[in-house]
Coordinates of C-alpha atoms and ligand atoms in Angstrom, one line a residue:
M1 CA 4.8 -11.6 32.5
I2 CA 4.7 -11.9 28.7
A3 CA 8.1 -10.3 28.6
D4 CA 9.4 -13.1 30.9
L5 CA 8.1 -15.7 28.4
V6 CA 9.6 -13.9 25.4
R7 CA 13.0 -13.9 27.2
Q8 CA 12.8 -17.7 27.1
T9 CA 12.3 -17.8 23.3
S10 CA 14.9 -18.0 20.6
L11 CA 14.1 -14.3 19.8
A12 CA 15.1 -13.0 23.3
D13 CA 18.2 -11.2 21.9
I14 CA 16.0 -9.4 19.3
Y15 CA 13.5 -8.5 22.0
D16 CA 16.3 -6.8 23.9
K17 CA 17.1 -4.7 20.9
V18 CA 13.4 -3.9 20.1
K19 CA 12.9 -2.7 23.7
V20 CA 15.5 0.0 23.4
G21 CA 14.9 0.8 19.8
T22 CA 18.0 -0.6 18.2
R23 CA 17.8 -1.1 14.5
L24 CA 17.5 -4.8 13.4
S25 CA 20.0 -6.2 10.9
Y26 CA 19.5 -8.3 7.8
E27 CA 20.3 -11.5 9.7
E28 CA 17.9 -10.6 12.4
G29 CA 15.3 -10.0 9.8
L30 CA 15.9 -13.4 8.4
R31 CA 15.4 -14.9 11.9
L32 CA 12.0 -13.2 12.2
Y33 CA 10.9 -14.8 9.0
E34 CA 12.2 -18.2 10.1
S35 CA 10.3 -18.0 13.3
S36 CA 6.8 -19.4 13.6
D37 CA 6.3 -17.8 17.0
L38 CA 3.6 -15.4 15.9
H39 CA 2.7 -14.2 19.3
T40 CA 6.3 -13.2 20.1
L41 CA 6.6 -11.4 16.7
G42 CA 3.3 -9.6 17.5
F43 CA 4.3 -8.8 21.0
M44 CA 7.6 -7.2 19.8
A45 CA 5.9 -5.4 16.9
N46 CA 3.3 -4.0 19.2
I47 CA 6.1 -2.4 21.4
V48 CA 7.2 -0.5 18.3
R49 CA 3.7 0.3 17.3
E50 CA 2.8 1.8 20.6
R51 CA 6.2 3.6 20.9
I52 CA 5.4 5.4 17.6
N53 CA 1.7 5.7 17.5
G54 CA 0.3 4.7 21.0
D55 CA -3.3 3.4 20.6
K56 CA -3.9 5.6 17.6
T57 CA -5.4 3.8 14.6
Y58 CA -6.0 5.8 11.4
F59 CA -8.4 5.5 8.6
V60 CA -9.4 7.7 5.7
R61 CA -12.5 8.3 3.7
N62 CA -11.5 7.6 0.2
Q63 CA -12.6 6.6 -3.2
H64 CA -10.7 4.3 -5.6
I65 CA -10.8 4.9 -9.3
N66 CA -9.0 2.3 -11.5
Y67 CA -9.2 4.3 -14.8
T68 CA -8.2 1.5 -17.2
N69 CA -7.6 -2.2 -17.0
I70 CA -5.9 -2.4 -20.4
C71 CA -2.3 -3.1 -19.8
N72 CA 0.7 -4.3 -21.8
K73 CA 2.8 -5.6 -18.9
F74 CA 1.2 -9.1 -18.4
C75 CA 2.4 -9.5 -14.8
K76 CA 1.8 -13.2 -13.9
F77 CA 0.3 -12.4 -10.5
C78 CA -2.2 -9.9 -11.9
A79 CA -5.9 -10.8 -12.5
F80 CA -6.9 -7.2 -13.3
Y81 CA -5.4 -6.5 -16.7
A82 CA -7.2 -7.0 -20.0
L83 CA -6.3 -6.8 -23.7
P84 CA -7.9 -4.2 -26.0
G85 CA -11.0 -5.7 -27.6
Q86 CA -11.7 -8.1 -24.7
E87 CA -15.2 -7.7 -23.4
R88 CA -14.0 -6.7 -19.9
A89 CA -11.5 -4.2 -21.2
Y90 CA -12.3 -0.5 -20.4
S91 CA -10.6 2.8 -20.3
M92 CA -12.3 5.8 -18.8
T93 CA -12.3 9.2 -20.4
P94 CA -11.6 12.3 -18.1
E95 CA -15.4 13.0 -18.3
E96 CA -16.2 9.4 -17.1
I97 CA -13.8 9.8 -14.2
Q98 CA -15.4 13.1 -13.4
K99 CA -18.8 11.3 -13.4
K100 CA -17.4 8.7 -10.9
V101 CA -16.3 11.5 -8.6
L102 CA -19.6 13.3 -8.9
E103 CA -21.4 10.1 -8.0
Q104 CA -19.9 10.3 -4.5
I105 CA -19.9 14.1 -4.2
E106 CA -22.2 14.1 -1.2
Q107 CA -19.8 11.8 0.7
P108 CA -17.2 13.6 2.8
I109 CA -14.4 11.9 1.0
T110 CA -10.9 13.4 1.5
E111 CA -8.8 11.2 -0.8
I112 CA -9.1 9.9 -4.3
H113 CA -6.8 6.9 -5.0
M114 CA -6.2 6.3 -8.8
V115 CA -4.0 3.6 -10.2
A116 CA -4.5 1.5 -13.3
G117 CA -2.9 -0.6 -16.0
I118 CA -0.4 0.7 -18.7
N119 CA -2.6 1.4 -21.7
P120 CA -0.2 2.3 -24.5
R121 CA -2.8 4.3 -26.3
L122 CA -3.1 6.9 -23.6
P123 CA -1.0 10.0 -24.2
Y124 CA 1.0 11.9 -21.7
S125 CA -1.6 14.6 -21.6
Y126 CA -4.2 12.1 -20.4
Y127 CA -2.5 11.5 -17.1
L128 CA -2.5 15.3 -16.5
D129 CA -6.0 15.7 -17.8
I130 CA -7.5 13.2 -15.4
L131 CA -6.0 14.9 -12.5
R132 CA -7.4 18.2 -13.6
A133 CA -10.8 16.6 -14.3
V134 CA -11.0 15.4 -10.6
K135 CA -9.9 18.7 -9.2
A136 CA -12.4 20.5 -11.4
V137 CA -15.3 18.9 -9.6
R138 CA -13.7 18.2 -6.2
P139 CA -11.0 20.9 -5.7
D140 CA -10.3 20.2 -2.1
V141 CA -9.7 16.4 -2.4
H142 CA -6.3 15.0 -2.1
I143 CA -5.3 12.9 -5.1
K144 CA -3.0 10.0 -4.4
A145 CA -2.3 8.5 -7.8
Y146 CA 0.1 6.5 -10.0
T147 CA 2.4 3.7 -9.2
M148 CA 6.0 3.9 -10.3
V149 CA 5.1 1.8 -13.3
E150 CA 2.7 4.5 -14.5
I151 CA 5.3 7.2 -13.7
E152 CA 7.8 5.3 -15.8
Q153 CA 5.3 5.2 -18.7
M154 CA 4.7 8.9 -18.4
H155 CA 8.4 9.6 -18.3
K156 CA 8.9 7.7 -21.6
L157 CA 5.9 9.5 -23.2
A158 CA 6.9 12.9 -22.1
K159 CA 10.5 12.6 -23.2
K160 CA 11.6 15.2 -20.6
P161 CA 13.5 15.0 -17.3
L162 CA 11.7 13.2 -14.4
A163 CA 11.7 16.3 -12.3
E164 CA 9.7 18.1 -15.0
V165 CA 7.3 15.2 -15.2
Y166 CA 6.7 15.4 -11.4
A167 CA 6.4 19.2 -11.7
D168 CA 3.7 18.8 -14.4
L169 CA 1.8 16.2 -12.3
K170 CA 1.9 18.5 -9.3
A171 CA 0.7 21.4 -11.3
A172 CA -2.2 19.3 -12.6
G173 CA -3.3 18.3 -9.1
L174 CA -1.2 15.3 -8.0
D175 CA -0.7 15.4 -4.2
S176 CA 1.0 12.1 -3.4
L177 CA 1.9 8.7 -4.6
P178 CA 0.5 5.4 -3.5
G179 CA 3.7 3.4 -3.7
G180 CA 2.7 0.5 -5.7
G181 CA 4.6 -1.4 -8.4
A182 CA 7.4 -2.4 -6.1
E183 CA 6.3 -6.1 -5.8
V184 CA 9.5 -7.6 -4.5
F185 CA 12.8 -5.9 -5.5
A186 CA 14.6 -9.2 -6.1
E187 CA 15.7 -9.5 -9.7
R188 CA 14.9 -13.2 -9.7
V189 CA 11.2 -12.4 -8.9
H190 CA 11.2 -9.6 -11.4
Q191 CA 12.4 -11.8 -14.3
E192 CA 10.0 -14.7 -13.2
L193 CA 6.8 -12.7 -12.6
Y194 CA 6.9 -9.3 -14.3
P195 CA 9.8 -8.9 -16.7
L196 CA 8.0 -6.3 -18.8
K197 CA 7.8 -3.7 -16.2
I198 CA 10.4 -1.9 -14.0
G199 CA 12.5 -3.7 -11.5
G200 CA 13.5 -2.8 -8.1
D201 CA 16.5 -0.4 -8.9
R202 CA 14.3 1.7 -11.2
W203 CA 11.5 1.7 -8.7
V204 CA 13.8 3.1 -6.1
E205 CA 15.2 5.7 -8.5
L206 CA 11.8 6.9 -9.5
M207 CA 10.6 7.0 -5.9
E208 CA 13.7 8.9 -4.7
A209 CA 13.1 11.5 -7.5
A210 CA 9.5 11.8 -6.3
H211 CA 10.5 12.5 -2.8
Q212 CA 13.0 15.0 -4.0
A213 CA 10.3 16.7 -6.0
G214 CA 8.3 17.2 -2.7
L215 CA 5.8 14.4 -3.2
K216 CA 5.2 12.1 -0.2
S217 CA 4.3 8.5 -0.8
N218 CA 3.6 5.1 0.6
C219 CA 5.6 2.0 -0.1
T220 CA 4.6 -1.6 -0.6
M221 CA 5.6 -5.2 -0.9
L222 CA 3.7 -8.0 -2.6
Y223 CA 4.1 -11.2 -0.6
G224 CA 2.7 -14.7 -0.6
H225 CA 3.8 -15.9 -4.1
I226 CA 7.3 -17.2 -5.0
E227 CA 9.4 -14.7 -3.0
R228 CA 11.9 -16.0 -0.4
A229 CA 12.6 -14.8 3.0
E230 CA 15.9 -13.3 2.1
E231 CA 14.3 -11.4 -0.7
K232 CA 11.7 -9.9 1.6
V233 CA 14.3 -8.8 4.1
D234 CA 16.4 -7.2 1.4
H235 CA 13.3 -5.4 0.1
L236 CA 12.4 -4.0 3.5
I237 CA 16.0 -2.9 4.1
R238 CA 16.2 -1.1 0.8
L239 CA 13.0 0.8 1.7
R240 CA 14.4 1.6 5.1
E241 CA 17.6 2.9 3.4
L242 CA 15.6 5.1 1.0
Q243 CA 13.6 6.4 3.9
D244 CA 16.8 7.3 5.7
R245 CA 17.8 9.3 2.6
T246 CA 14.5 11.1 1.9
G247 CA 12.0 10.7 4.7
G248 CA 9.3 10.7 2.1
F249 CA 7.4 7.5 3.1
L250 CA 4.3 7.9 5.2
A251 CA 3.2 4.3 5.4
F252 CA 4.3 0.8 4.4
I253 CA 1.6 -1.5 3.0
P254 CA 2.1 -5.2 2.8
L255 CA 0.1 -6.4 -0.2
A256 CA -1.2 -10.0 0.1
F257 CA -1.1 -11.9 -3.2
H258 CA -4.5 -13.1 -4.3
P259 CA -4.1 -16.0 -6.8
D260 CA -7.6 -16.3 -8.2
N261 CA -7.9 -15.6 -12.0
S262 CA -4.2 -14.9 -12.3
D263 CA -1.5 -17.0 -14.2
M264 CA -0.5 -18.3 -10.7
A265 CA -3.9 -19.5 -9.6
D266 CA -2.4 -22.8 -8.5
L267 CA -0.7 -21.1 -5.6
P268 CA -2.6 -21.1 -2.3
G269 CA -2.4 -17.4 -1.5
T270 CA -1.8 -16.0 2.0
T271 CA -3.3 -17.0 5.3
G272 CA -4.3 -15.1 8.5
F273 CA -1.0 -16.4 9.9
S274 CA 1.2 -15.2 7.2
D275 CA -0.6 -11.8 6.9
L276 CA -0.2 -11.1 10.6
K277 CA 3.4 -12.3 10.5
Q278 CA 4.2 -10.0 7.6
I279 CA 2.7 -7.0 9.3
A280 CA 4.7 -7.7 12.5
I281 CA 8.0 -8.1 10.7
A282 CA 7.5 -5.0 8.7
R283 CA 6.8 -3.0 11.9
L284 CA 10.0 -4.5 13.4
M285 CA 12.2 -3.8 10.4
L286 CA 10.9 -0.5 9.2
D287 CA 11.8 1.5 12.3
N288 CA 11.8 4.8 10.3
I289 CA 8.5 4.6 8.5
P290 CA 5.8 6.1 10.8
H291 CA 2.8 3.9 9.8
I292 CA 2.1 0.3 8.9
K293 CA -1.1 -0.3 7.1
A294 CA -3.4 -3.4 7.4
Y295 CA -5.2 -3.2 4.1
W296 CA -8.6 -4.7 4.9
I297 CA -9.6 -5.1 1.2
M298 CA -6.9 -7.7 0.9
I299 CA -6.6 -9.4 4.3
T300 CA -10.3 -9.0 5.4
P301 CA -11.7 -6.6 8.0
Q302 CA -11.3 -9.4 10.7
I303 CA -7.6 -10.0 10.2
S304 CA -7.0 -6.2 9.9
Q305 CA -8.6 -5.8 13.3
V306 CA -6.3 -8.3 14.9
A307 CA -3.4 -6.7 13.1
L308 CA -3.9 -3.6 15.2
W309 CA -2.0 -5.6 17.9
Y310 CA 0.6 -7.0 15.5
G311 CA 2.2 -3.7 14.4
A312 CA -0.5 -2.1 12.2
D313 CA -1.8 1.4 13.1
D314 CA -3.7 2.2 9.9
I315 CA -6.7 0.3 8.4
D316 CA -6.8 2.2 5.2
G317 CA -10.3 3.6 4.3
T318 CA -13.8 3.4 3.2
V319 CA -12.7 2.5 -0.3
I320 CA -15.5 2.8 -2.9
E321 CA -15.4 0.3 -5.7
E322 CA -12.1 -1.5 -5.6
K323 CA -11.5 -3.5 -8.7
I324 CA -7.9 -4.8 -8.7
Y325 CA -8.2 -7.3 -5.8
H326 CA -11.8 -8.2 -6.4
D327 CA -10.8 -9.3 -10.0
A328 CA -8.3 -11.5 -8.2
G329 CA -11.0 -13.1 -6.1
A330 CA -11.1 -11.0 -3.0
Q331 CA -14.2 -11.8 -1.1
T332 CA -14.1 -8.6 1.0
P333 CA -16.9 -6.0 0.6
Q334 CA -16.4 -3.1 -1.9
S335 CA -16.6 -0.5 0.8
L336 CA -16.9 -0.1 4.5
T337 CA -18.6 2.9 6.2
R338 CA -16.7 5.2 8.4
N339 CA -18.7 3.9 11.3
A340 CA -17.9 0.3 10.5
L341 CA -14.2 1.2 10.4
A342 CA -14.4 3.1 13.7
H343 CA -16.3 0.1 15.3
L344 CA -13.6 -2.4 14.2
I345 CA -10.9 -0.3 15.7
R346 CA -12.8 0.6 18.9
E347 CA -13.8 -3.1 19.5
A348 CA -10.1 -3.9 19.3
G349 CA -9.3 -1.5 22.1
R350 CA -7.6 1.1 19.9
E351 CA -8.5 4.7 19.3
P352 CA -10.1 5.5 15.8
L353 CA -8.9 8.6 14.1
E354 CA -9.9 9.8 10.8
R355 CA -7.0 11.2 8.9
D356 CA -6.3 12.9 5.6
N357 CA -3.7 11.4 3.3
V358 CA -0.8 13.0 5.1
Y359 CA -2.1 12.0 8.6
N360 CA -3.7 15.3 9.6
L361 CA -6.7 14.5 11.8
I362 CA -10.0 15.2 10.3
N363 CA -12.5 14.8 13.0
R364 CA -12.1 13.2 16.5
D365 CA -15.8 12.5 17.1
Y366 CA -17.3 9.2 16.1
P367 CA -20.9 8.6 17.1
M368 CA -21.6 5.0 16.7
S369 CA -25.2 5.5 15.6
E370 CA -24.2 7.5 12.5
Ligands
SF4_1 S1 0.1 -5.5 -12.1 FE1 -0.2 -3.5 -13.1 S2 1.4 -3.4 -14.6 FE2 1.2 -5.6 -14.0 S3 -0.3 -6.4 -15.6 FE3 -1.5 -5.8 -13.8 S4 -2.2 -3.8 -14.2 FE4 -0.5 -4.2 -15.6

């Protein structure tokens, strides 16, 4: 019935390809962005979602630690960074990070997510020490840490080959990488919004080396600012090509731009429509990346729930004390319980599954009263 209606739309030929799992081209990606037929995009994305993941919808019990907000990159879209000496500037010592971990030690957290600004006063040893500090008090936890921007900083500080930096990080306790810092690969956007940090080519180089070093990662794209449709399609295809080469990506996370308190506060930010459309197009274009995440911190638990029928199969996690998007005006809560996440997923007619960071299942039993 719905399929008959889709066959009458301008996307009918793309639907035929999606049904049989044929890879979509750059031009077809552009047509997806040009379309306002959200339900058709979602219908097609859901075919791919169910082919890869069925009804399964993943979440993780995690804790976020943003270890410093001091940063010398001054990205225009960022509301998180601070200058040394500013009242809101902070930088945590390894002991303070350990204290944060210990505050949640009774919680059955399986992942610690650590990303932060580029504080030039932090030495290379700090990046290793904070991994060791976490593992010292929570040895079984999976540490997912450091964007490619932080990896570039470490590489500069260490003055040694990238492979050795990754080996040091793994030896200190790093388990995987979150995939941030990609923004949009287009050089136009790089020069306009974040000229002081790495561009797309370097991000791909650093990530390819990480995968070769045996580190799995996620990948991301920041959308809803000045980027153009053709730049987003190019970004997605470059991620898809990298995945063809390495197979190292676990999930793609579309990152919705939040304008509040940034240098781009005059922009309107994303909407429920654009968030769902971005998730659907990602699912359609990234045929070789197993998971698409609806990051509820950014797009609200409500839109994340709907996104489970628009291509997303992962809703992220419990997230304790997120700072980056809340500094940018995110009105979402600081954390959701495991039960609240399972309820959101169940109510949407999907199957909630708690995972670890590499998608091993933790527990299949979700009593609603807990
Ligand atoms: S986005 Fe990251 S690198 Fe850019 S200013 Fe903010 S904290 Fe620094």
